[in-house]
Every structure is written in C-alpha cells, then in structure tokens.
Amino acid sequence: MARITHGLSTSHIPAIGAMVDQGRTDEPYWQPIFEGYQWTKDYVAQEKPDVVILVYNDHASAFDMKFIPTFAIGCSDEFRPADEGWGPRPVPPVPGHPDLAWHIAQSCILDEFDITIINEMEVDHGLTVPMDVFFDSKDNKTPAQWPVKVVPVAVNVVTYPPPSGNRCWMLGEAIARAVESYPEDLNVHIWGTGGMSHQLQGPRAGLINKEWDQRFLDLMTSDPQKLRTIEHIEYLRETGSEGIEMVMWLIMRGALQGKVTELHRHYHVPCSNTALGHIVLKNEVAETVVA
Ligand code: DHB
Ligand code: FE
C-alpha cells in the first residue's frame, strides 16, 4: 500500500531558480540560502521517495483569468517548464504519475472533494524551484532527469477568493485517504510550497514578518490545529498580500495523520525581497506501518 511518509515545505522564490540557472549559487548573498537546504537534499537522496505530491500555485502561467480552478490535479505523464517571460527554465520536464494522480482524483471526488482534472499543463517557478532546492546536486546543478515522479496539485492563491486554510487541511486529509487506498507499495512525500511572509507590490512591498513566520513554523508541530483557523485577513495583514500562499502548507499538514516530528528547518530573511521558510516533517505512523 502507498504511504505518505514525510511532509516538506519550502518557499518558491523565483530568484533561487535564476541563480541555479546562472551558476551563481556560491555568491556570498546566496551561499547561506542554498546551504540551508543541504541537510534536506542529503536526506531526500537517502529516503528516495517514489512519488511527490507537490502542492503549489501557478502564477498565471498555465491558468489565467479564463480558467481559475480552486484545486486542480495534474494527471499527465510529463509537465514541461513554462515560459515566464524569459523563455522556459533550462530544467528537465517533470515526470508525472498518471495512475496515482487519477486514483487520487477519483478517490477525492467520490469522497465529495471535487478537484479539477488537468491533462496538459506547463509548470512555473511554483513547482520547479522546490524541485531544485530538494533535488539539485551538492553544487546546486540541476540533474539531467528528475529522480522522482510528481503529482502536481495546483491551488488558486492568486485570484480572490482563495480557499480557506481549513478547506486546505481537509483536502490534505482526503489526499491521505486516497494514497492509503492505492494498492502499490510506494513511498510518497507531500510537499506544501509557497510563502512565507511576502508582498510583491504596492506601498507594503518587501514586507517580512519574522515573528509571525516563526510562530507558524512552530505550530506545524506544537499545535497544528490552530493553523486551520487563521483567517485570510490575518495572512493579508500580518504576512503581506502573497503570504496567503501559506494555506498550501496546510494541505501538506492535513495529509500527515500520525505523530509528526520536525527533522529540519531553514529560515532566512531576506531572500530577494521576501522571507524564505523551509521545514521537514516525518509522519511517524506511516513509518511504523511500512516497517
Ligand atoms: C517572488 C515571487 C513569488 O511567486 C513568490 O512566491 C515569492 C517571491 C518574487 O518575484 O520575488
Ligand atoms: Fe509565489
């Protein structure tokens, strides 16, 4: 049976991808930013997930004002990098897992959690930057092929109204039920990406709220139920207009059903004009069952 063994989160700041592409990750500004991911890279290489359910948001690359799915699942066998204005990133296409993706879609929809099925989709920095920080080589070079299959779960956090944090948590629970009913033995990771505090435009551009971010990271293990009730207005007020991306972390957290242990954390400000946050959680129940 498939099991969700770990939940990971990370910001997806596009400048990180640009530094990888330009070979500038050793520059003094960027070195500590990349260094903070090394523990996780080593851990993921040894853990070898078969599949990552990668919860992310599209930034008007695959979707635009014509189509705004609140929740969507990528069911194709490959996802190509999108052109975000400077040509597609020079990273390999991301391999999908259509069979597991269709299984999750069926399970969630029959479980009364309707999710949009996407058969063709390009992916932007929201998905490719998390791949870089967890799968690039020690010297921060993108591999020729990504060593894992990915089921992308796209969440609308760009156009009002985004889903509530509680709804995201419940989707995580539905995804966990779906994975548990998949018959093949698979080591599945779920990643919640985006955030942390940031605002990209307007008079508050550059807003970073270190205290709020740290508390959010602490609550992931100390009292995660509290995270479910954070209202949109609090994200907006305390973490800037783009801080709402953090609701995607709650899909990851809701999918971890067992006792959760924090294995690693990396918080660095500023990165570009924003806060960078990253956490690795181990789902202890899943580990016990697999053993
Ligand atoms: C930036 C863009 C993002 O989508 C994000 O989540 C963080 C930062 C940026 O353009 O710097
Ligand atoms: Fe973003």
PDB file of C-alpha atoms and ligand atoms in Angstrom:
ATOM      1  CA  MET A   1       0.000   0.000   0.000  1.00  0.00           C
ATOM      2  CA  ALA A   2       1.184   3.547  -0.680  1.00  0.00           C
ATOM      3  CA  ARG A   3       2.105   5.657   2.358  1.00  0.00           C
ATOM      4  CA  ILE A   4       2.767   9.327   2.944  1.00  0.00           C
ATOM      5  CA  THR A   5       5.988   9.182   4.946  1.00  0.00           C
ATOM      6  CA  HIS A   6       7.085  12.831   5.023  1.00  0.00           C
ATOM      7  CA  GLY A   7       5.776  16.345   4.563  1.00  0.00           C
ATOM      8  CA  LEU A   8       8.128  19.045   3.326  1.00  0.00           C
ATOM      9  CA  SER A   9       7.531  22.738   2.797  1.00  0.00           C
ATOM     10  CA  THR A  10       9.524  25.445   1.112  1.00  0.00           C
ATOM     11  CA  SER A  11       9.161  28.905  -0.345  1.00  0.00           C
ATOM     12  CA  HIS A  12       9.462  29.008  -4.147  1.00  0.00           C
ATOM     13  CA  ILE A  13      11.244  32.327  -4.675  1.00  0.00           C
ATOM     14  CA  PRO A  14      11.944  32.539  -8.438  1.00  0.00           C
ATOM     15  CA  ALA A  15      15.368  34.199  -7.963  1.00  0.00           C
ATOM     16  CA  ILE A  16      16.570  30.891  -6.459  1.00  0.00           C
ATOM     17  CA  GLY A  17      15.840  29.176  -9.777  1.00  0.00           C
ATOM     18  CA  ALA A  18      17.513  32.007 -11.683  1.00  0.00           C
ATOM     19  CA  MET A  19      20.683  31.650  -9.543  1.00  0.00           C
ATOM     20  CA  VAL A  20      20.768  27.896 -10.239  1.00  0.00           C
ATOM     21  CA  ASP A  21      20.343  28.534 -13.975  1.00  0.00           C
ATOM     22  CA  GLN A  22      23.087  31.201 -13.979  1.00  0.00           C
ATOM     23  CA  GLY A  23      25.533  29.204 -11.786  1.00  0.00           C
ATOM     24  CA  ARG A  24      25.625  31.939  -9.103  1.00  0.00           C
ATOM     25  CA  THR A  25      24.671  29.898  -6.025  1.00  0.00           C
ATOM     26  CA  ASP A  26      28.154  30.336  -4.443  1.00  0.00           C
ATOM     27  CA  GLU A  27      27.928  34.133  -4.325  1.00  0.00           C
ATOM     28  CA  PRO A  28      28.095  35.410  -0.701  1.00  0.00           C
ATOM     29  CA  TYR A  29      24.449  36.560  -0.737  1.00  0.00           C
ATOM     30  CA  TRP A  30      23.185  33.183  -1.974  1.00  0.00           C
ATOM     31  CA  GLN A  31      25.544  30.728  -0.276  1.00  0.00           C
ATOM     32  CA  PRO A  32      23.716  30.589   3.123  1.00  0.00           C
ATOM     33  CA  ILE A  33      20.379  30.348   1.328  1.00  0.00           C
ATOM     34  CA  PHE A  34      21.426  27.211  -0.566  1.00  0.00           C
ATOM     35  CA  GLU A  35      23.423  25.844   2.390  1.00  0.00           C
ATOM     36  CA  GLY A  36      20.215  25.667   4.453  1.00  0.00           C
ATOM     37  CA  TYR A  37      18.789  23.108   2.014  1.00  0.00           C
ATOM     38  CA  GLN A  38      21.798  20.770   2.048  1.00  0.00           C
ATOM     39  CA  TRP A  39      20.581  18.698   5.007  1.00  0.00           C
ATOM     40  CA  THR A  40      17.293  18.058   3.197  1.00  0.00           C
ATOM     41  CA  LYS A  41      18.953  17.253  -0.131  1.00  0.00           C
ATOM     42  CA  ASP A  42      21.068  14.579   1.581  1.00  0.00           C
ATOM     43  CA  TYR A  43      18.050  13.246   3.469  1.00  0.00           C
ATOM     44  CA  VAL A  44      15.807  13.083   0.385  1.00  0.00           C
ATOM     45  CA  ALA A  45      18.574  11.358  -1.612  1.00  0.00           C
ATOM     46  CA  GLN A  46      18.769   8.654   1.041  1.00  0.00           C
ATOM     47  CA  GLU A  47      14.985   8.482   1.636  1.00  0.00           C
ATOM     48  CA  LYS A  48      14.305   8.096  -2.112  1.00  0.00           C
ATOM     49  CA  PRO A  49      10.604   8.940  -2.394  1.00  0.00           C
ATOM     50  CA  ASP A  50       8.884   7.179  -5.309  1.00  0.00           C
ATOM     51  CA  VAL A  51       6.369   9.969  -5.775  1.00  0.00           C
ATOM     52  CA  VAL A  52       5.981  13.544  -4.549  1.00  0.00           C
ATOM     53  CA  ILE A  53       2.517  15.081  -4.310  1.00  0.00           C
ATOM     54  CA  LEU A  54       3.636  18.630  -4.960  1.00  0.00           C
ATOM     55  CA  VAL A  55       1.119  21.213  -3.736  1.00  0.00           C
ATOM     56  CA  TYR A  56       1.938  24.528  -5.388  1.00  0.00           C
ATOM     57  CA  ASN A  57       0.399  27.501  -7.090  1.00  0.00           C
ATOM     58  CA  ASP A  58       0.541  28.615 -10.670  1.00  0.00           C
ATOM     59  CA  HIS A  59       1.318  32.325 -11.187  1.00  0.00           C
ATOM     60  CA  ALA A  60      -0.798  32.992 -14.314  1.00  0.00           C
ATOM     61  CA  SER A  61       1.434  30.675 -16.397  1.00  0.00           C
ATOM     62  CA  ALA A  62      -0.800  27.627 -17.042  1.00  0.00           C
ATOM     63  CA  PHE A  63      -4.025  29.285 -15.918  1.00  0.00           C
ATOM     64  CA  ASP A  64      -5.164  32.843 -16.495  1.00  0.00           C
ATOM     65  CA  MET A  65      -8.385  34.780 -15.960  1.00  0.00           C
ATOM     66  CA  LYS A  66     -10.160  32.385 -18.383  1.00  0.00           C
ATOM     67  CA  PHE A  67      -9.813  29.396 -16.022  1.00  0.00           C
ATOM     68  CA  ILE A  68      -9.293  29.594 -12.264  1.00  0.00           C
ATOM     69  CA  PRO A  69      -9.576  26.152 -10.667  1.00  0.00           C
ATOM     70  CA  THR A  70      -9.509  26.384  -6.872  1.00  0.00           C
ATOM     71  CA  PHE A  71      -7.905  22.932  -6.678  1.00  0.00           C
ATOM     72  CA  ALA A  72      -6.509  21.037  -9.680  1.00  0.00           C
ATOM     73  CA  ILE A  73      -4.550  17.824 -10.118  1.00  0.00           C
ATOM     74  CA  GLY A  74      -2.084  17.145 -12.934  1.00  0.00           C
ATOM     75  CA  CYS A  75      -2.754  13.711 -14.444  1.00  0.00           C
ATOM     76  CA  SER A  76      -0.351  13.670 -17.395  1.00  0.00           C
ATOM     77  CA  ASP A  77       2.918  11.780 -17.684  1.00  0.00           C
ATOM     78  CA  GLU A  78       5.044  14.912 -18.015  1.00  0.00           C
ATOM     79  CA  PHE A  79       4.931  18.618 -17.134  1.00  0.00           C
ATOM     80  CA  ARG A  80       7.137  20.999 -19.121  1.00  0.00           C
ATOM     81  CA  PRO A  81       8.585  24.206 -17.667  1.00  0.00           C
ATOM     82  CA  ALA A  82       6.519  27.272 -18.570  1.00  0.00           C
ATOM     83  CA  ASP A  83       7.840  30.415 -20.223  1.00  0.00           C
ATOM     84  CA  GLU A  84       7.517  33.075 -17.512  1.00  0.00           C
ATOM     85  CA  GLY A  85       8.824  35.880 -19.700  1.00  0.00           C
ATOM     86  CA  TRP A  86      12.474  34.906 -20.242  1.00  0.00           C
ATOM     87  CA  GLY A  87      11.888  31.594 -22.040  1.00  0.00           C
ATOM     88  CA  PRO A  88      11.264  28.278 -20.254  1.00  0.00           C
ATOM     89  CA  ARG A  89      13.802  27.464 -17.498  1.00  0.00           C
ATOM     90  CA  PRO A  90      16.530  25.044 -18.651  1.00  0.00           C
ATOM     91  CA  VAL A  91      15.310  22.280 -16.351  1.00  0.00           C
ATOM     92  CA  PRO A  92      14.121  18.823 -17.442  1.00  0.00           C
ATOM     93  CA  PRO A  93      10.414  18.113 -17.835  1.00  0.00           C
ATOM     94  CA  VAL A  94       8.868  16.906 -14.577  1.00  0.00           C
ATOM     95  CA  PRO A  95       7.684  13.274 -14.872  1.00  0.00           C
ATOM     96  CA  GLY A  96       4.129  12.628 -13.703  1.00  0.00           C
ATOM     97  CA  HIS A  97       2.442   9.549 -12.244  1.00  0.00           C
ATOM     98  CA  PRO A  98      -0.860   9.411 -14.164  1.00  0.00           C
ATOM     99  CA  ASP A  99      -2.114   6.255 -12.464  1.00  0.00           C
ATOM    100  CA  LEU A 100      -1.715   7.588  -8.923  1.00  0.00           C
ATOM    101  CA  ALA A 101      -2.981  11.020  -9.990  1.00  0.00           C
ATOM    102  CA  TRP A 102      -6.191   9.566 -11.475  1.00  0.00           C
ATOM    103  CA  HIS A 103      -6.599   7.412  -8.387  1.00  0.00           C
ATOM    104  CA  ILE A 104      -6.322  10.485  -6.137  1.00  0.00           C
ATOM    105  CA  ALA A 105      -8.759  12.395  -8.367  1.00  0.00           C
ATOM    106  CA  GLN A 106     -11.282   9.547  -8.240  1.00  0.00           C
ATOM    107  CA  SER A 107     -10.879   8.991  -4.515  1.00  0.00           C
ATOM    108  CA  CYS A 108     -11.183  12.701  -3.652  1.00  0.00           C
ATOM    109  CA  ILE A 109     -14.172  13.319  -5.936  1.00  0.00           C
ATOM    110  CA  LEU A 110     -16.073  10.248  -4.672  1.00  0.00           C
ATOM    111  CA  ASP A 111     -15.093  11.406  -1.163  1.00  0.00           C
ATOM    112  CA  GLU A 112     -17.025  14.634  -2.019  1.00  0.00           C
ATOM    113  CA  PHE A 113     -13.877  16.685  -2.543  1.00  0.00           C
ATOM    114  CA  ASP A 114     -14.204  17.883  -6.143  1.00  0.00           C
ATOM    115  CA  ILE A 115     -10.878  18.664  -7.777  1.00  0.00           C
ATOM    116  CA  THR A 116     -10.285  19.724 -11.390  1.00  0.00           C
ATOM    117  CA  ILE A 117      -8.543  17.155 -13.606  1.00  0.00           C
ATOM    118  CA  ILE A 118      -5.808  18.645 -15.804  1.00  0.00           C
ATOM    119  CA  ASN A 119      -4.376  16.510 -18.597  1.00  0.00           C
ATOM    120  CA  GLU A 120      -1.962  19.046 -20.043  1.00  0.00           C
ATOM    121  CA  MET A 121      -0.207  21.745 -18.066  1.00  0.00           C
ATOM    122  CA  GLU A 122       3.061  23.663 -18.003  1.00  0.00           C
ATOM    123  CA  VAL A 123       4.605  24.401 -14.626  1.00  0.00           C
ATOM    124  CA  ASP A 124       6.242  27.619 -13.410  1.00  0.00           C
ATOM    125  CA  HIS A 125       8.643  28.550 -10.579  1.00  0.00           C
ATOM    126  CA  GLY A 126       5.969  27.500  -8.070  1.00  0.00           C
ATOM    127  CA  LEU A 127       6.798  23.887  -8.940  1.00  0.00           C
ATOM    128  CA  THR A 128      10.314  23.956 -10.421  1.00  0.00           C
ATOM    129  CA  VAL A 129      12.039  25.905  -7.600  1.00  0.00           C
ATOM    130  CA  PRO A 130      11.007  23.334  -4.933  1.00  0.00           C
ATOM    131  CA  MET A 131      12.401  20.625  -7.258  1.00  0.00           C
ATOM    132  CA  ASP A 132      15.729  22.500  -7.385  1.00  0.00           C
ATOM    133  CA  VAL A 133      16.152  23.001  -3.660  1.00  0.00           C
ATOM    134  CA  PHE A 134      15.494  19.338  -2.835  1.00  0.00           C
ATOM    135  CA  PHE A 135      16.932  17.503  -5.867  1.00  0.00           C
ATOM    136  CA  ASP A 136      19.803  19.505  -7.342  1.00  0.00           C
ATOM    137  CA  SER A 137      23.343  18.180  -6.910  1.00  0.00           C
ATOM    138  CA  LYS A 138      25.503  19.220  -3.923  1.00  0.00           C
ATOM    139  CA  ASP A 139      26.954  22.007  -6.059  1.00  0.00           C
ATOM    140  CA  ASN A 140      23.458  23.168  -6.985  1.00  0.00           C
ATOM    141  CA  LYS A 141      23.347  21.895 -10.557  1.00  0.00           C
ATOM    142  CA  THR A 142      20.012  20.755 -11.945  1.00  0.00           C
ATOM    143  CA  PRO A 143      20.069  16.994 -12.722  1.00  0.00           C
ATOM    144  CA  ALA A 144      19.622  15.812 -16.318  1.00  0.00           C
ATOM    145  CA  GLN A 145      16.464  13.957 -15.201  1.00  0.00           C
ATOM    146  CA  TRP A 146      14.427  14.499 -12.025  1.00  0.00           C
ATOM    147  CA  PRO A 147      14.787  11.363  -9.847  1.00  0.00           C
ATOM    148  CA  VAL A 148      11.123  11.172  -8.778  1.00  0.00           C
ATOM    149  CA  LYS A 149       7.614  11.185 -10.186  1.00  0.00           C
ATOM    150  CA  VAL A 150       5.412  14.131  -9.307  1.00  0.00           C
ATOM    151  CA  VAL A 151       1.669  14.544  -8.904  1.00  0.00           C
ATOM    152  CA  PRO A 152       1.112  18.315  -9.066  1.00  0.00           C
ATOM    153  CA  VAL A 153      -1.769  19.708  -7.023  1.00  0.00           C
ATOM    154  CA  ALA A 154      -2.369  23.324  -8.032  1.00  0.00           C
ATOM    155  CA  VAL A 155      -4.179  25.716  -5.676  1.00  0.00           C
ATOM    156  CA  ASN A 156      -5.584  29.123  -6.559  1.00  0.00           C
ATOM    157  CA  VAL A 157      -3.973  31.653  -4.233  1.00  0.00           C
ATOM    158  CA  VAL A 158      -3.525  34.329  -6.897  1.00  0.00           C
ATOM    159  CA  THR A 159      -7.091  35.500  -7.609  1.00  0.00           C
ATOM    160  CA  TYR A 160      -9.604  36.267  -4.855  1.00  0.00           C
ATOM    161  CA  PRO A 161     -11.143  34.176  -3.325  1.00  0.00           C
ATOM    162  CA  PRO A 162      -8.519  31.583  -2.384  1.00  0.00           C
ATOM    163  CA  PRO A 163      -9.655  28.541  -0.365  1.00  0.00           C
ATOM    164  CA  SER A 164      -9.659  28.766   3.423  1.00  0.00           C
ATOM    165  CA  GLY A 165      -6.835  27.200   5.418  1.00  0.00           C
ATOM    166  CA  ASN A 166      -9.338  24.790   6.932  1.00  0.00           C
ATOM    167  CA  ARG A 167     -10.541  23.655   3.490  1.00  0.00           C
ATOM    168  CA  CYS A 168      -6.906  23.111   2.513  1.00  0.00           C
ATOM    169  CA  TRP A 169      -6.342  20.997   5.624  1.00  0.00           C
ATOM    170  CA  MET A 170      -9.416  18.906   4.730  1.00  0.00           C
ATOM    171  CA  LEU A 171      -8.113  18.390   1.192  1.00  0.00           C
ATOM    172  CA  GLY A 172      -4.884  17.113   2.754  1.00  0.00           C
ATOM    173  CA  GLU A 173      -6.906  14.598   4.780  1.00  0.00           C
ATOM    174  CA  ALA A 174      -8.756  13.483   1.611  1.00  0.00           C
ATOM    175  CA  ILE A 175      -5.447  13.094  -0.243  1.00  0.00           C
ATOM    176  CA  ALA A 176      -4.091  10.962   2.623  1.00  0.00           C
ATOM    177  CA  ARG A 177      -7.152   8.681   2.387  1.00  0.00           C
ATOM    178  CA  ALA A 178      -6.632   8.433  -1.373  1.00  0.00           C
ATOM    179  CA  VAL A 179      -2.973   7.491  -1.042  1.00  0.00           C
ATOM    180  CA  GLU A 180      -3.754   4.880   1.611  1.00  0.00           C
ATOM    181  CA  SER A 181      -6.170   3.162  -0.765  1.00  0.00           C
ATOM    182  CA  TYR A 182      -3.605   2.902  -3.583  1.00  0.00           C
ATOM    183  CA  PRO A 183      -2.511  -0.747  -3.679  1.00  0.00           C
ATOM    184  CA  GLU A 184       1.108  -0.407  -4.829  1.00  0.00           C
ATOM    185  CA  ASP A 185       3.855  -0.043  -2.192  1.00  0.00           C
ATOM    186  CA  LEU A 186       5.036   3.497  -2.720  1.00  0.00           C
ATOM    187  CA  ASN A 187       6.999   5.876  -0.529  1.00  0.00           C
ATOM    188  CA  VAL A 188       5.068   9.106  -1.071  1.00  0.00           C
ATOM    189  CA  HIS A 189       6.110  12.565   0.082  1.00  0.00           C
ATOM    190  CA  ILE A 190       3.742  15.504   0.162  1.00  0.00           C
ATOM    191  CA  TRP A 191       5.171  18.990  -0.224  1.00  0.00           C
ATOM    192  CA  GLY A 192       3.361  22.210   0.639  1.00  0.00           C
ATOM    193  CA  THR A 193       5.085  25.107  -1.078  1.00  0.00           C
ATOM    194  CA  GLY A 194       4.929  28.905  -1.388  1.00  0.00           C
ATOM    195  CA  GLY A 195       5.165  31.583   1.317  1.00  0.00           C
ATOM    196  CA  MET A 196       6.408  32.682   3.748  1.00  0.00           C
ATOM    197  CA  SER A 197       5.599  36.341   4.506  1.00  0.00           C
ATOM    198  CA  HIS A 198       5.924  38.446   1.384  1.00  0.00           C
ATOM    199  CA  GLN A 199       4.304  41.225  -0.547  1.00  0.00           C
ATOM    200  CA  LEU A 200       5.491  41.899  -4.075  1.00  0.00           C
ATOM    201  CA  GLN A 201       3.761  45.162  -4.924  1.00  0.00           C
ATOM    202  CA  GLY A 202       2.238  48.376  -3.563  1.00  0.00           C
ATOM    203  CA  PRO A 203       3.329  50.524  -0.624  1.00  0.00           C
ATOM    204  CA  ARG A 204       3.961  47.471   1.602  1.00  0.00           C
ATOM    205  CA  ALA A 205       6.217  45.710  -0.974  1.00  0.00           C
ATOM    206  CA  GLY A 206       9.085  43.954   0.797  1.00  0.00           C
ATOM    207  CA  LEU A 207       7.055  43.247   3.942  1.00  0.00           C
ATOM    208  CA  ILE A 208       8.576  40.446   6.040  1.00  0.00           C
ATOM    209  CA  ASN A 209       7.169  39.300   9.391  1.00  0.00           C
ATOM    210  CA  LYS A 210       9.785  37.084  11.017  1.00  0.00           C
ATOM    211  CA  GLU A 211       7.899  36.594  14.304  1.00  0.00           C
ATOM    212  CA  TRP A 212       4.674  35.534  12.584  1.00  0.00           C
ATOM    213  CA  ASP A 213       6.535  33.146  10.245  1.00  0.00           C
ATOM    214  CA  GLN A 214       8.449  31.545  13.131  1.00  0.00           C
ATOM    215  CA  ARG A 215       5.231  31.026  15.061  1.00  0.00           C
ATOM    216  CA  PHE A 216       3.639  29.388  12.003  1.00  0.00           C
ATOM    217  CA  LEU A 217       6.652  27.050  11.728  1.00  0.00           C
ATOM    218  CA  ASP A 218       6.473  26.226  15.470  1.00  0.00           C
ATOM    219  CA  LEU A 219       2.738  25.471  15.290  1.00  0.00           C
ATOM    220  CA  MET A 220       3.309  22.950  12.489  1.00  0.00           C
ATOM    221  CA  THR A 221       4.359  20.529  15.232  1.00  0.00           C
ATOM    222  CA  SER A 222       3.357  22.088  18.583  1.00  0.00           C
ATOM    223  CA  ASP A 223      -0.334  22.815  17.885  1.00  0.00           C
ATOM    224  CA  PRO A 224      -1.188  22.380  14.188  1.00  0.00           C
ATOM    225  CA  GLN A 225      -4.966  22.547  14.730  1.00  0.00           C
ATOM    226  CA  LYS A 226      -4.516  26.282  15.482  1.00  0.00           C
ATOM    227  CA  LEU A 227      -3.281  26.822  11.924  1.00  0.00           C
ATOM    228  CA  ARG A 228      -6.645  25.755  10.484  1.00  0.00           C
ATOM    229  CA  THR A 229      -8.476  28.789  11.822  1.00  0.00           C
ATOM    230  CA  ILE A 230      -6.110  31.523  10.612  1.00  0.00           C
ATOM    231  CA  GLU A 231      -8.325  33.796   8.506  1.00  0.00           C
ATOM    232  CA  HIS A 232      -7.438  35.296   5.123  1.00  0.00           C
ATOM    233  CA  ILE A 233      -7.411  38.758   6.647  1.00  0.00           C
ATOM    234  CA  GLU A 234      -4.713  37.731   9.128  1.00  0.00           C
ATOM    235  CA  TYR A 235      -2.472  36.370   6.366  1.00  0.00           C
ATOM    236  CA  LEU A 236      -3.020  39.596   4.435  1.00  0.00           C
ATOM    237  CA  ARG A 237      -2.430  41.933   7.378  1.00  0.00           C
ATOM    238  CA  GLU A 238       0.461  40.100   9.026  1.00  0.00           C
ATOM    239  CA  THR A 239       2.246  38.421   6.116  1.00  0.00           C
ATOM    240  CA  GLY A 240       1.521  40.610   3.089  1.00  0.00           C
ATOM    241  CA  SER A 241      -0.674  40.011   0.079  1.00  0.00           C
ATOM    242  CA  GLU A 242       1.307  36.969  -1.129  1.00  0.00           C
ATOM    243  CA  GLY A 243       1.658  35.398   2.329  1.00  0.00           C
ATOM    244  CA  ILE A 244      -1.673  33.691   1.571  1.00  0.00           C
ATOM    245  CA  GLU A 245       0.417  31.102  -0.304  1.00  0.00           C
ATOM    246  CA  MET A 246       0.957  29.534   3.129  1.00  0.00           C
ATOM    247  CA  VAL A 247      -2.520  27.949   3.052  1.00  0.00           C
ATOM    248  CA  MET A 248      -0.870  25.385   0.751  1.00  0.00           C
ATOM    249  CA  TRP A 249       1.318  24.237   3.641  1.00  0.00           C
ATOM    250  CA  LEU A 250      -1.894  23.197   5.402  1.00  0.00           C
ATOM    251  CA  ILE A 251      -2.730  20.697   2.651  1.00  0.00           C
ATOM    252  CA  MET A 252       0.603  19.055   3.439  1.00  0.00           C
ATOM    253  CA  ARG A 253      -0.014  19.242   7.190  1.00  0.00           C
ATOM    254  CA  GLY A 254      -3.566  17.870   6.946  1.00  0.00           C
ATOM    255  CA  ALA A 255      -2.216  14.888   4.989  1.00  0.00           C
ATOM    256  CA  LEU A 256       0.101  13.854   7.851  1.00  0.00           C
ATOM    257  CA  GLN A 257      -2.132  11.756  10.039  1.00  0.00           C
ATOM    258  CA  GLY A 258       0.369  10.390  12.536  1.00  0.00           C
ATOM    259  CA  LYS A 259       2.665  11.809  15.184  1.00  0.00           C
ATOM    260  CA  VAL A 260       4.811  14.348  13.414  1.00  0.00           C
ATOM    261  CA  THR A 261       8.479  15.030  14.141  1.00  0.00           C
ATOM    262  CA  GLU A 262      10.282  18.107  12.857  1.00  0.00           C
ATOM    263  CA  LEU A 263      13.567  16.922  11.328  1.00  0.00           C
ATOM    264  CA  HIS A 264      14.909  20.152   9.873  1.00  0.00           C
ATOM    265  CA  ARG A 265      14.146  23.854   9.498  1.00  0.00           C
ATOM    266  CA  HIS A 266      15.677  26.664   7.440  1.00  0.00           C
ATOM    267  CA  TYR A 267      14.500  30.272   7.784  1.00  0.00           C
ATOM    268  CA  HIS A 268      16.375  33.074   6.085  1.00  0.00           C
ATOM    269  CA  VAL A 269      15.492  36.739   5.535  1.00  0.00           C
ATOM    270  CA  PRO A 270      15.593  38.496   3.274  1.00  0.00           C
ATOM    271  CA  CYS A 271      15.851  36.329   0.201  1.00  0.00           C
ATOM    272  CA  SER A 272      15.254  38.517  -2.804  1.00  0.00           C
ATOM    273  CA  ASN A 273      12.527  40.749  -1.361  1.00  0.00           C
ATOM    274  CA  THR A 274      10.814  38.056   0.659  1.00  0.00           C
ATOM    275  CA  ALA A 275      11.042  35.595   3.570  1.00  0.00           C
ATOM    276  CA  LEU A 276      12.324  32.096   2.902  1.00  0.00           C
ATOM    277  CA  GLY A 277      10.984  29.246   5.045  1.00  0.00           C
ATOM    278  CA  HIS A 278      11.507  25.514   4.856  1.00  0.00           C
ATOM    279  CA  ILE A 279      10.568  22.623   7.160  1.00  0.00           C
ATOM    280  CA  VAL A 280      10.846  18.807   7.023  1.00  0.00           C
ATOM    281  CA  LEU A 281       8.255  16.755   8.925  1.00  0.00           C
ATOM    282  CA  LYS A 282       8.284  13.000   9.403  1.00  0.00           C
ATOM    283  CA  ASN A 283       4.948  11.169   9.621  1.00  0.00           C
ATOM    284  CA  GLU A 284       5.785   8.607  12.348  1.00  0.00           C
ATOM    285  CA  VAL A 285       2.683   6.414  11.903  1.00  0.00           C
ATOM    286  CA  ALA A 286       3.442   5.866   8.219  1.00  0.00           C
ATOM    287  CA  GLU A 287       6.992   4.839   9.068  1.00  0.00           C
ATOM    288  CA  THR A 288       5.764   2.287  11.617  1.00  0.00           C
ATOM    289  CA  VAL A 289       3.320   0.722   9.186  1.00  0.00           C
ATOM    290  CA  VAL A 290       5.865   0.481   6.359  1.00  0.00           C
ATOM    291  CA  ALA A 291       8.361  -1.195   8.717  1.00  0.00           C
TER     292      ALA A 291
HETATM  293  C1  DHB B   1       8.559  36.147  -5.762  1.00  0.00           C
HETATM  294  C2  DHB B   1       7.556  35.506  -6.482  1.00  0.00           C
HETATM  295  C3  DHB B   1       6.800  34.535  -5.874  1.00  0.00           C
HETATM  296  O1  DHB B   1       5.853  33.850  -6.562  1.00  0.00           O
HETATM  297  C4  DHB B   1       6.985  34.204  -4.559  1.00  0.00           C
HETATM  298  O2  DHB B   1       6.170  33.280  -4.015  1.00  0.00           O
HETATM  299  C5  DHB B   1       7.996  34.829  -3.822  1.00  0.00           C
HETATM  300  C6  DHB B   1       8.767  35.795  -4.433  1.00  0.00           C
HETATM  301  C7  DHB B   1       9.396  37.179  -6.406  1.00  0.00           C
HETATM  302  O3  DHB B   1       9.097  37.546  -7.571  1.00  0.00           O
HETATM  303  O4  DHB B   1      10.395  37.598  -5.814  1.00  0.00           O
HETATM  304 FE    FE B   2       4.622  32.676  -5.378  1.00  0.00          FE
END
